[in-house]
Amino acid sequence: MTFINKLSAAWTANDSLLCVGLDPDLAKLPAQFQQDPQGIYHFCREIIDATADLACSFKPQIAYFAALRAEAQLEQICAYVRANYPHIPLILDAKRGDIGATAQQYAREAYDRYGADAVTVNPYMGSDSVDPYMDWADRGVIILCRTSNAGGSDLQFLNVDGKPLYQHVAQLVAQKWNRNGQCALVVGATFPEELAQVRAIVGDMPLLVPGIGAQGGDIAATVKSGRTANGTGMMINSSRAILYAPQQAGEDFAAAARRVAQETRDAINQYRA
Ligand SMILES: O=c1ccn([C@@H]2O[C@H](COP(=O)(O)O)[C@@H](O)[C@H]2O)c(=O)[nH]1
């Protein structure tokens, strides 16, 4: 099954556009995981189990693992998702970008080593830097377009031939690079107007939309701007707001994460129609 088919099925099966981000910051984990050499794996496994029926995808961000020399635990987490929730797409957020020969190795890392269904890629080295990912026709290639951070405007909003650079990226991907129908774009929830512009350019192409939750993006504006005609089309990511959800009386960290994931999924669903 291709990434896009798997994503469509997950949207329907879990009635969800929520992507649960896995960004484990050791200092923020409950104490029992900080002392455990396998703590990152065990923490993420509990979050995955607590939210798998509420999510349309999981998105580990590789930096959180690499910084702690915890790539082996990332491998275990990816294997766990594939074995236990094979219907939920696994997105490796790595934002890779390099010359073709090196990109081939990055593609092998994402798709072979970690078994990811999709990987995030930086487009600014051009088509030959993205081509190696496209050779994996059943996997997703999620290309940065209009990122959620304020500084994204420094380059992405530059006026090039009468329109902002991010719109050129959206057009290029939709019209040229997406030859196997496997591409998606990253567009931040913090910029709903630009999200609507991108949606108008790319038709039904899936969008990975980080920026709700800890970054403060507005859920209503995000969904109304980015949904497709059938009320899908997005993987709306939330990481820290779910992973480190404040615990209410009687809740452990996983129950709190589940409650916030459910509230977020339901808040998103309010605006899909
Ligand atoms: O434009 C972008 C692209 C990627 N990200 C990543 O998404 C999550 C957001 O985490 P929160 O805790 O929900 O803010 C994180 O992994 C980023 O690296 C992004 O935020 N913006």
PDB file of C-alpha atoms and ligand atoms in Angstrom:
ATOM      1  CA  MET A   1       0.000   0.000   0.000  1.00  0.00           C
ATOM      2  CA  THR A   2       1.348   3.468  -0.831  1.00  0.00           C
ATOM      3  CA  PHE A   3       1.840   6.216   1.741  1.00  0.00           C
ATOM      4  CA  ILE A   4      -1.034   8.233   0.277  1.00  0.00           C
ATOM      5  CA  ASN A   5      -3.427   5.239   0.346  1.00  0.00           C
ATOM      6  CA  LYS A   6      -2.420   4.399   3.892  1.00  0.00           C
ATOM      7  CA  LEU A   7      -2.968   7.999   4.974  1.00  0.00           C
ATOM      8  CA  SER A   8      -6.415   8.131   3.336  1.00  0.00           C
ATOM      9  CA  ALA A   9      -7.386   4.906   5.101  1.00  0.00           C
ATOM     10  CA  ALA A  10      -6.152   6.240   8.464  1.00  0.00           C
ATOM     11  CA  TRP A  11      -8.121   9.492   8.055  1.00  0.00           C
ATOM     12  CA  THR A  12     -11.246   7.376   7.697  1.00  0.00           C
ATOM     13  CA  ALA A  13     -10.492   4.573  10.184  1.00  0.00           C
ATOM     14  CA  ASN A  14      -9.705   6.930  13.084  1.00  0.00           C
ATOM     15  CA  ASP A  15     -11.916   9.800  11.883  1.00  0.00           C
ATOM     16  CA  SER A  16      -8.836  11.911  12.464  1.00  0.00           C
ATOM     17  CA  LEU A  17      -6.540  14.483  10.867  1.00  0.00           C
ATOM     18  CA  LEU A  18      -4.325  14.562  13.977  1.00  0.00           C
ATOM     19  CA  CYS A  19      -0.634  13.698  13.621  1.00  0.00           C
ATOM     20  CA  VAL A  20       0.911  12.869  16.989  1.00  0.00           C
ATOM     21  CA  GLY A  21       4.480  14.187  17.123  1.00  0.00           C
ATOM     22  CA  LEU A  22       7.109  12.173  18.999  1.00  0.00           C
ATOM     23  CA  ASP A  23       9.692  14.699  20.238  1.00  0.00           C
ATOM     24  CA  PRO A  24      10.999  13.160  23.483  1.00  0.00           C
ATOM     25  CA  ASP A  25      12.939  15.690  25.532  1.00  0.00           C
ATOM     26  CA  LEU A  26      14.603  13.755  28.364  1.00  0.00           C
ATOM     27  CA  ALA A  27      14.348  16.664  30.822  1.00  0.00           C
ATOM     28  CA  LYS A  28      10.559  16.748  30.385  1.00  0.00           C
ATOM     29  CA  LEU A  29       9.891  13.006  30.695  1.00  0.00           C
ATOM     30  CA  PRO A  30       8.378  11.557  33.875  1.00  0.00           C
ATOM     31  CA  ALA A  31      11.113  10.614  36.376  1.00  0.00           C
ATOM     32  CA  GLN A  32      10.824   6.851  35.824  1.00  0.00           C
ATOM     33  CA  PHE A  33      11.906   7.269  32.181  1.00  0.00           C
ATOM     34  CA  GLN A  34      14.840   9.578  32.941  1.00  0.00           C
ATOM     35  CA  GLN A  35      16.582   6.809  34.917  1.00  0.00           C
ATOM     36  CA  ASP A  36      15.801   4.084  32.373  1.00  0.00           C
ATOM     37  CA  PRO A  37      18.426   3.469  29.632  1.00  0.00           C
ATOM     38  CA  GLN A  38      15.510   2.559  27.340  1.00  0.00           C
ATOM     39  CA  GLY A  39      13.395   5.409  28.725  1.00  0.00           C
ATOM     40  CA  ILE A  40      12.821   7.222  25.432  1.00  0.00           C
ATOM     41  CA  TYR A  41      11.523   4.052  23.812  1.00  0.00           C
ATOM     42  CA  HIS A  42       9.315   3.161  26.773  1.00  0.00           C
ATOM     43  CA  PHE A  43       7.883   6.697  27.009  1.00  0.00           C
ATOM     44  CA  CYS A  44       7.119   6.902  23.278  1.00  0.00           C
ATOM     45  CA  ARG A  45       5.609   3.407  23.298  1.00  0.00           C
ATOM     46  CA  GLU A  46       3.131   4.456  25.994  1.00  0.00           C
ATOM     47  CA  ILE A  47       2.231   7.625  24.082  1.00  0.00           C
ATOM     48  CA  ILE A  48       1.734   5.580  20.898  1.00  0.00           C
ATOM     49  CA  ASP A  49      -0.507   3.043  22.666  1.00  0.00           C
ATOM     50  CA  ALA A  50      -2.505   5.854  24.298  1.00  0.00           C
ATOM     51  CA  THR A  51      -3.171   7.740  21.053  1.00  0.00           C
ATOM     52  CA  ALA A  52      -3.090   5.211  18.201  1.00  0.00           C
ATOM     53  CA  ASP A  53      -6.875   5.152  17.765  1.00  0.00           C
ATOM     54  CA  LEU A  54      -6.968   8.963  17.652  1.00  0.00           C
ATOM     55  CA  ALA A  55      -4.192   9.657  15.159  1.00  0.00           C
ATOM     56  CA  CYS A  56      -3.877   9.658  11.369  1.00  0.00           C
ATOM     57  CA  SER A  57      -0.080   9.494  11.654  1.00  0.00           C
ATOM     58  CA  PHE A  58       2.890   9.483  14.018  1.00  0.00           C
ATOM     59  CA  LYS A  59       5.807  11.829  13.425  1.00  0.00           C
ATOM     60  CA  PRO A  60       9.073  11.234  15.291  1.00  0.00           C
ATOM     61  CA  GLN A  61      11.496  14.172  14.884  1.00  0.00           C
ATOM     62  CA  ILE A  62      14.944  12.617  14.418  1.00  0.00           C
ATOM     63  CA  ALA A  63      16.886  15.398  16.195  1.00  0.00           C
ATOM     64  CA  TYR A  64      15.408  14.455  19.565  1.00  0.00           C
ATOM     65  CA  PHE A  65      16.871  10.972  19.200  1.00  0.00           C
ATOM     66  CA  ALA A  66      20.166  11.796  17.488  1.00  0.00           C
ATOM     67  CA  ALA A  67      21.022  14.442  20.106  1.00  0.00           C
ATOM     68  CA  LEU A  68      20.853  11.752  22.791  1.00  0.00           C
ATOM     69  CA  ARG A  69      22.607   9.050  20.738  1.00  0.00           C
ATOM     70  CA  ALA A  70      19.227   7.292  20.849  1.00  0.00           C
ATOM     71  CA  GLU A  71      18.860   6.290  17.202  1.00  0.00           C
ATOM     72  CA  ALA A  72      18.582   2.634  18.289  1.00  0.00           C
ATOM     73  CA  GLN A  73      15.535   3.575  20.362  1.00  0.00           C
ATOM     74  CA  LEU A  74      14.090   5.426  17.362  1.00  0.00           C
ATOM     75  CA  GLU A  75      14.526   2.221  15.345  1.00  0.00           C
ATOM     76  CA  GLN A  76      12.676   0.323  18.080  1.00  0.00           C
ATOM     77  CA  ILE A  77       9.863   2.898  18.126  1.00  0.00           C
ATOM     78  CA  CYS A  78       9.471   2.722  14.350  1.00  0.00           C
ATOM     79  CA  ALA A  79       9.465  -1.087  14.479  1.00  0.00           C
ATOM     80  CA  TYR A  80       6.855  -0.942  17.261  1.00  0.00           C
ATOM     81  CA  VAL A  81       4.510   1.248  15.211  1.00  0.00           C
ATOM     82  CA  ARG A  82       4.957  -0.922  12.120  1.00  0.00           C
ATOM     83  CA  ALA A  83       4.284  -4.133  14.072  1.00  0.00           C
ATOM     84  CA  ASN A  84       1.382  -2.942  16.229  1.00  0.00           C
ATOM     85  CA  TYR A  85      -0.251  -0.175  14.214  1.00  0.00           C
ATOM     86  CA  PRO A  86       0.633  -1.025  10.608  1.00  0.00           C
ATOM     87  CA  HIS A  87      -2.324   1.026   9.370  1.00  0.00           C
ATOM     88  CA  ILE A  88      -0.983   4.284  10.874  1.00  0.00           C
ATOM     89  CA  PRO A  89       1.524   6.111   8.641  1.00  0.00           C
ATOM     90  CA  LEU A  90       4.920   6.777  10.180  1.00  0.00           C
ATOM     91  CA  ILE A  91       6.523  10.067   9.144  1.00  0.00           C
ATOM     92  CA  LEU A  92      10.204  10.610   9.864  1.00  0.00           C
ATOM     93  CA  ASP A  93      10.723  14.344  10.360  1.00  0.00           C
ATOM     94  CA  ALA A  94      14.330  14.788   9.266  1.00  0.00           C
ATOM     95  CA  LYS A  95      14.136  17.749   6.822  1.00  0.00           C
ATOM     96  CA  ARG A  96      16.963  16.333   4.759  1.00  0.00           C
ATOM     97  CA  GLY A  97      18.479  18.097   1.757  1.00  0.00           C
ATOM     98  CA  ASP A  98      21.744  17.348  -0.069  1.00  0.00           C
ATOM     99  CA  ILE A  99      23.227  16.437  -3.455  1.00  0.00           C
ATOM    100  CA  GLY A 100      21.729  13.395  -5.146  1.00  0.00           C
ATOM    101  CA  ALA A 101      24.355  10.831  -4.105  1.00  0.00           C
ATOM    102  CA  THR A 102      24.015  11.829  -0.465  1.00  0.00           C
ATOM    103  CA  ALA A 103      20.229  12.109  -0.741  1.00  0.00           C
ATOM    104  CA  GLN A 104      20.183   8.450  -1.810  1.00  0.00           C
ATOM    105  CA  GLN A 105      21.711   7.574   1.550  1.00  0.00           C
ATOM    106  CA  TYR A 106      19.246   9.771   3.422  1.00  0.00           C
ATOM    107  CA  ALA A 107      16.392   8.037   1.578  1.00  0.00           C
ATOM    108  CA  ARG A 108      17.787   4.629   2.585  1.00  0.00           C
ATOM    109  CA  GLU A 109      18.094   5.835   6.174  1.00  0.00           C
ATOM    110  CA  ALA A 110      14.452   6.972   6.325  1.00  0.00           C
ATOM    111  CA  TYR A 111      12.762   4.214   4.340  1.00  0.00           C
ATOM    112  CA  ASP A 112      15.056   1.212   4.957  1.00  0.00           C
ATOM    113  CA  ARG A 113      16.669   1.761   8.340  1.00  0.00           C
ATOM    114  CA  TYR A 114      13.638   3.309  10.040  1.00  0.00           C
ATOM    115  CA  GLY A 115      10.963   1.832   7.748  1.00  0.00           C
ATOM    116  CA  ALA A 116       9.229   5.207   7.530  1.00  0.00           C
ATOM    117  CA  ASP A 117       6.243   5.629   5.248  1.00  0.00           C
ATOM    118  CA  ALA A 118       7.300   9.206   4.535  1.00  0.00           C
ATOM    119  CA  VAL A 119      10.137  11.617   5.247  1.00  0.00           C
ATOM    120  CA  THR A 120      10.335  15.409   5.374  1.00  0.00           C
ATOM    121  CA  VAL A 121      12.694  16.961   2.829  1.00  0.00           C
ATOM    122  CA  ASN A 122      14.092  20.451   2.255  1.00  0.00           C
ATOM    123  CA  PRO A 123      13.605  21.558  -1.386  1.00  0.00           C
ATOM    124  CA  TYR A 124      16.163  24.345  -1.569  1.00  0.00           C
ATOM    125  CA  MET A 125      18.868  22.278  -3.314  1.00  0.00           C
ATOM    126  CA  GLY A 126      16.448  21.611  -6.168  1.00  0.00           C
ATOM    127  CA  SER A 127      15.007  18.698  -8.105  1.00  0.00           C
ATOM    128  CA  ASP A 128      18.103  16.459  -8.210  1.00  0.00           C
ATOM    129  CA  SER A 129      18.315  16.616  -4.410  1.00  0.00           C
ATOM    130  CA  VAL A 130      14.726  15.364  -4.117  1.00  0.00           C
ATOM    131  CA  ASP A 131      14.742  12.818  -6.962  1.00  0.00           C
ATOM    132  CA  PRO A 132      16.326   9.962  -4.956  1.00  0.00           C
ATOM    133  CA  TYR A 133      13.348   9.946  -2.583  1.00  0.00           C
ATOM    134  CA  MET A 134      10.943   9.755  -5.530  1.00  0.00           C
ATOM    135  CA  ASP A 135      12.542   6.464  -6.606  1.00  0.00           C
ATOM    136  CA  TRP A 136      10.767   4.927  -3.576  1.00  0.00           C
ATOM    137  CA  ALA A 137       7.420   5.262  -5.318  1.00  0.00           C
ATOM    138  CA  ASP A 138       5.314   3.723  -2.537  1.00  0.00           C
ATOM    139  CA  ARG A 139       6.701   6.115   0.109  1.00  0.00           C
ATOM    140  CA  GLY A 140       5.845   9.719   0.843  1.00  0.00           C
ATOM    141  CA  VAL A 141       8.058  12.745   0.243  1.00  0.00           C
ATOM    142  CA  ILE A 142       6.931  15.679   2.372  1.00  0.00           C
ATOM    143  CA  ILE A 143       8.539  18.889   1.157  1.00  0.00           C
ATOM    144  CA  LEU A 144       8.982  22.073   3.210  1.00  0.00           C
ATOM    145  CA  CYS A 145       6.891  24.844   1.694  1.00  0.00           C
ATOM    146  CA  ARG A 146       5.741  27.450   4.253  1.00  0.00           C
ATOM    147  CA  THR A 147       7.149  26.472   7.633  1.00  0.00           C
ATOM    148  CA  SER A 148       5.484  27.361  10.942  1.00  0.00           C
ATOM    149  CA  ASN A 149       8.313  29.438  12.438  1.00  0.00           C
ATOM    150  CA  ALA A 150       8.392  33.244  12.191  1.00  0.00           C
ATOM    151  CA  GLY A 151      11.829  33.191  10.536  1.00  0.00           C
ATOM    152  CA  GLY A 152      10.417  31.086   7.695  1.00  0.00           C
ATOM    153  CA  SER A 153       9.329  34.396   6.171  1.00  0.00           C
ATOM    154  CA  ASP A 154      12.956  35.511   5.700  1.00  0.00           C
ATOM    155  CA  LEU A 155      13.271  33.373   2.558  1.00  0.00           C
ATOM    156  CA  GLN A 156       9.923  31.675   1.933  1.00  0.00           C
ATOM    157  CA  PHE A 157       8.100  34.997   1.695  1.00  0.00           C
ATOM    158  CA  LEU A 158      10.570  36.676  -0.687  1.00  0.00           C
ATOM    159  CA  ASN A 159       8.859  38.045  -3.768  1.00  0.00           C
ATOM    160  CA  VAL A 160      10.116  36.145  -6.801  1.00  0.00           C
ATOM    161  CA  ASP A 161       8.620  37.055 -10.182  1.00  0.00           C
ATOM    162  CA  GLY A 162       5.549  38.571  -8.527  1.00  0.00           C
ATOM    163  CA  LYS A 163       4.762  35.920  -5.952  1.00  0.00           C
ATOM    164  CA  PRO A 164       6.272  34.594  -2.736  1.00  0.00           C
ATOM    165  CA  LEU A 165       8.880  31.879  -2.993  1.00  0.00           C
ATOM    166  CA  TYR A 166       6.769  29.366  -1.035  1.00  0.00           C
ATOM    167  CA  GLN A 167       4.124  29.526  -3.773  1.00  0.00           C
ATOM    168  CA  HIS A 168       6.795  28.656  -6.369  1.00  0.00           C
ATOM    169  CA  VAL A 169       7.675  25.608  -4.242  1.00  0.00           C
ATOM    170  CA  ALA A 170       4.010  24.567  -4.079  1.00  0.00           C
ATOM    171  CA  GLN A 171       3.643  24.976  -7.847  1.00  0.00           C
ATOM    172  CA  LEU A 172       6.887  23.174  -8.660  1.00  0.00           C
ATOM    173  CA  VAL A 173       5.993  20.194  -6.501  1.00  0.00           C
ATOM    174  CA  ALA A 174       2.388  19.989  -7.743  1.00  0.00           C
ATOM    175  CA  GLN A 175       3.189  20.437 -11.418  1.00  0.00           C
ATOM    176  CA  LYS A 176       6.630  18.832 -11.884  1.00  0.00           C
ATOM    177  CA  TRP A 177       8.112  16.887  -9.001  1.00  0.00           C
ATOM    178  CA  ASN A 178       5.087  14.815  -7.990  1.00  0.00           C
ATOM    179  CA  ARG A 179       5.407  12.411 -10.900  1.00  0.00           C
ATOM    180  CA  ASN A 180       4.401   9.353  -8.829  1.00  0.00           C
ATOM    181  CA  GLY A 181       1.684  11.111  -6.822  1.00  0.00           C
ATOM    182  CA  GLN A 182       3.632  10.564  -3.595  1.00  0.00           C
ATOM    183  CA  CYS A 183       4.337  14.157  -2.477  1.00  0.00           C
ATOM    184  CA  ALA A 184       2.948  16.231   0.355  1.00  0.00           C
ATOM    185  CA  LEU A 185       3.930  19.696   1.605  1.00  0.00           C
ATOM    186  CA  VAL A 186       4.736  21.163   5.023  1.00  0.00           C
ATOM    187  CA  VAL A 187       2.687  24.293   5.703  1.00  0.00           C
ATOM    188  CA  GLY A 188       2.499  25.833   9.176  1.00  0.00           C
ATOM    189  CA  ALA A 189      -0.779  26.223  11.056  1.00  0.00           C
ATOM    190  CA  THR A 190       0.583  29.570  12.201  1.00  0.00           C
ATOM    191  CA  PHE A 191      -0.077  31.012   8.724  1.00  0.00           C
ATOM    192  CA  PRO A 192      -3.669  30.109   7.772  1.00  0.00           C
ATOM    193  CA  GLU A 193      -3.835  32.593   4.885  1.00  0.00           C
ATOM    194  CA  GLU A 194      -0.796  31.039   3.261  1.00  0.00           C
ATOM    195  CA  LEU A 195      -2.223  27.604   4.004  1.00  0.00           C
ATOM    196  CA  ALA A 196      -5.307  28.554   1.955  1.00  0.00           C
ATOM    197  CA  GLN A 197      -3.066  29.818  -0.863  1.00  0.00           C
ATOM    198  CA  VAL A 198      -1.149  26.543  -0.922  1.00  0.00           C
ATOM    199  CA  ARG A 199      -4.361  24.500  -0.889  1.00  0.00           C
ATOM    200  CA  ALA A 200      -5.592  26.497  -3.912  1.00  0.00           C
ATOM    201  CA  ILE A 201      -2.350  25.730  -5.797  1.00  0.00           C
ATOM    202  CA  VAL A 202      -1.952  22.010  -5.036  1.00  0.00           C
ATOM    203  CA  GLY A 203      -5.507  20.614  -5.252  1.00  0.00           C
ATOM    204  CA  ASP A 204      -5.962  17.611  -2.980  1.00  0.00           C
ATOM    205  CA  MET A 205      -2.274  17.029  -2.186  1.00  0.00           C
ATOM    206  CA  PRO A 206      -1.855  16.127   1.510  1.00  0.00           C
ATOM    207  CA  LEU A 207      -0.385  18.803   3.770  1.00  0.00           C
ATOM    208  CA  LEU A 208       1.608  18.210   6.953  1.00  0.00           C
ATOM    209  CA  VAL A 209       0.566  21.092   9.181  1.00  0.00           C
ATOM    210  CA  PRO A 210       2.609  21.677  12.362  1.00  0.00           C
ATOM    211  CA  GLY A 211       1.982  24.694  14.598  1.00  0.00           C
ATOM    212  CA  ILE A 212      -1.157  24.046  16.653  1.00  0.00           C
ATOM    213  CA  GLY A 213      -0.735  23.284  20.373  1.00  0.00           C
ATOM    214  CA  ALA A 214       2.555  24.616  21.753  1.00  0.00           C
ATOM    215  CA  GLN A 215       3.053  27.039  18.823  1.00  0.00           C
ATOM    216  CA  GLY A 216      -0.412  28.514  19.265  1.00  0.00           C
ATOM    217  CA  GLY A 217      -1.883  28.032  15.776  1.00  0.00           C
ATOM    218  CA  ASP A 218      -5.665  28.402  15.614  1.00  0.00           C
ATOM    219  CA  ILE A 219      -7.391  25.086  14.931  1.00  0.00           C
ATOM    220  CA  ALA A 220     -10.536  26.532  13.332  1.00  0.00           C
ATOM    221  CA  ALA A 221      -8.598  28.764  10.926  1.00  0.00           C
ATOM    222  CA  THR A 222      -6.187  25.930  10.123  1.00  0.00           C
ATOM    223  CA  VAL A 223      -8.852  23.399   9.239  1.00  0.00           C
ATOM    224  CA  LYS A 224     -11.010  25.841   7.275  1.00  0.00           C
ATOM    225  CA  SER A 225      -7.950  26.972   5.275  1.00  0.00           C
ATOM    226  CA  GLY A 226      -6.401  23.597   4.581  1.00  0.00           C
ATOM    227  CA  ARG A 227      -9.183  21.022   4.289  1.00  0.00           C
ATOM    228  CA  THR A 228     -10.041  19.468   0.958  1.00  0.00           C
ATOM    229  CA  ALA A 229     -13.593  19.239  -0.410  1.00  0.00           C
ATOM    230  CA  ASN A 230     -14.143  15.937   1.401  1.00  0.00           C
ATOM    231  CA  GLY A 231     -12.910  17.323   4.732  1.00  0.00           C
ATOM    232  CA  THR A 232      -9.516  15.596   4.780  1.00  0.00           C
ATOM    233  CA  GLY A 233      -6.159  16.458   3.181  1.00  0.00           C
ATOM    234  CA  MET A 234      -4.164  17.300   6.295  1.00  0.00           C
ATOM    235  CA  MET A 235      -1.938  15.767   8.946  1.00  0.00           C
ATOM    236  CA  ILE A 236      -2.232  18.415  11.659  1.00  0.00           C
ATOM    237  CA  ASN A 237       0.696  17.864  13.991  1.00  0.00           C
ATOM    238  CA  SER A 238       0.859  18.447  17.714  1.00  0.00           C
ATOM    239  CA  SER A 239       3.892  17.259  19.694  1.00  0.00           C
ATOM    240  CA  ARG A 240       4.684  18.959  23.029  1.00  0.00           C
ATOM    241  CA  ALA A 241       1.059  19.796  23.901  1.00  0.00           C
ATOM    242  CA  ILE A 242       0.239  16.071  23.813  1.00  0.00           C
ATOM    243  CA  LEU A 243       3.514  14.555  25.069  1.00  0.00           C
ATOM    244  CA  TYR A 244       3.683  16.811  28.124  1.00  0.00           C
ATOM    245  CA  ALA A 245      -0.019  17.386  28.726  1.00  0.00           C
ATOM    246  CA  PRO A 246      -0.700  18.668  32.267  1.00  0.00           C
ATOM    247  CA  GLN A 247      -2.073  15.819  34.370  1.00  0.00           C
ATOM    248  CA  GLN A 248      -5.471  16.147  35.994  1.00  0.00           C
ATOM    249  CA  ALA A 249      -6.423  14.396  39.252  1.00  0.00           C
ATOM    250  CA  GLY A 250      -6.124  10.632  38.891  1.00  0.00           C
ATOM    251  CA  GLU A 251      -4.387  10.779  35.501  1.00  0.00           C
ATOM    252  CA  ASP A 252      -0.937   9.499  34.640  1.00  0.00           C
ATOM    253  CA  PHE A 253       1.065  11.084  31.794  1.00  0.00           C
ATOM    254  CA  ALA A 254      -0.337   8.701  29.161  1.00  0.00           C
ATOM    255  CA  ALA A 255      -3.956   9.326  30.175  1.00  0.00           C
ATOM    256  CA  ALA A 256      -3.302  13.076  30.052  1.00  0.00           C
ATOM    257  CA  ALA A 257      -1.730  12.720  26.598  1.00  0.00           C
ATOM    258  CA  ARG A 258      -4.730  10.710  25.422  1.00  0.00           C
ATOM    259  CA  ARG A 259      -7.191  13.272  26.786  1.00  0.00           C
ATOM    260  CA  VAL A 260      -5.435  16.156  25.006  1.00  0.00           C
ATOM    261  CA  ALA A 261      -5.077  14.136  21.794  1.00  0.00           C
ATOM    262  CA  GLN A 262      -8.796  13.347  21.881  1.00  0.00           C
ATOM    263  CA  GLU A 263      -9.727  16.974  22.562  1.00  0.00           C
ATOM    264  CA  THR A 264      -7.482  18.079  19.698  1.00  0.00           C
ATOM    265  CA  ARG A 265      -8.822  15.456  17.287  1.00  0.00           C
ATOM    266  CA  ASP A 266     -12.397  16.443  18.184  1.00  0.00           C
ATOM    267  CA  ALA A 267     -11.677  20.177  17.908  1.00  0.00           C
ATOM    268  CA  ILE A 268     -10.241  19.592  14.438  1.00  0.00           C
ATOM    269  CA  ASN A 269     -13.264  17.506  13.430  1.00  0.00           C
ATOM    270  CA  GLN A 270     -15.647  20.327  14.337  1.00  0.00           C
ATOM    271  CA  TYR A 271     -14.423  22.302  11.326  1.00  0.00           C
ATOM    272  CA  ARG A 272     -13.973  19.592   8.693  1.00  0.00           C
ATOM    273  CA  ALA A 273     -17.442  19.777   7.160  1.00  0.00           C
TER     274      ALA A 273
HETATM  275  O1  LIG B   1       7.384  24.133   9.802  1.00  0.00           O
HETATM  276  C1  LIG B   1       7.599  23.251  10.636  1.00  0.00           C
HETATM  277  C2  LIG B   1       8.082  22.004  10.292  1.00  0.00           C
HETATM  278  C3  LIG B   1       8.238  21.061  11.261  1.00  0.00           C
HETATM  279  N1  LIG B   1       7.952  21.329  12.555  1.00  0.00           N
HETATM  280  C4  LIG B   1       8.121  20.223  13.540  1.00  0.00           C
HETATM  281  O2  LIG B   1       6.831  19.884  14.051  1.00  0.00           O
HETATM  282  C5  LIG B   1       6.902  19.645  15.452  1.00  0.00           C
HETATM  283  C6  LIG B   1       6.111  20.700  16.194  1.00  0.00           C
HETATM  284  O3  LIG B   1       6.135  20.457  17.562  1.00  0.00           O
HETATM  285  P1  LIG B   1       5.172  21.203  18.612  1.00  0.00           P
HETATM  286  O4  LIG B   1       5.661  20.730  19.935  1.00  0.00           O
HETATM  287  O5  LIG B   1       3.771  20.768  18.335  1.00  0.00           O
HETATM  288  O6  LIG B   1       5.358  22.662  18.407  1.00  0.00           O
HETATM  289  C7  LIG B   1       8.388  19.660  15.801  1.00  0.00           C
HETATM  290  O7  LIG B   1       8.880  18.341  15.668  1.00  0.00           O
HETATM  291  C8  LIG B   1       9.001  20.540  14.738  1.00  0.00           C
HETATM  292  O8  LIG B   1      10.344  20.205  14.483  1.00  0.00           O
HETATM  293  C9  LIG B   1       7.466  22.551  12.891  1.00  0.00           C
HETATM  294  O9  LIG B   1       7.172  22.838  14.063  1.00  0.00           O
HETATM  295  N2  LIG B   1       7.302  23.489  11.914  1.00  0.00           N
END
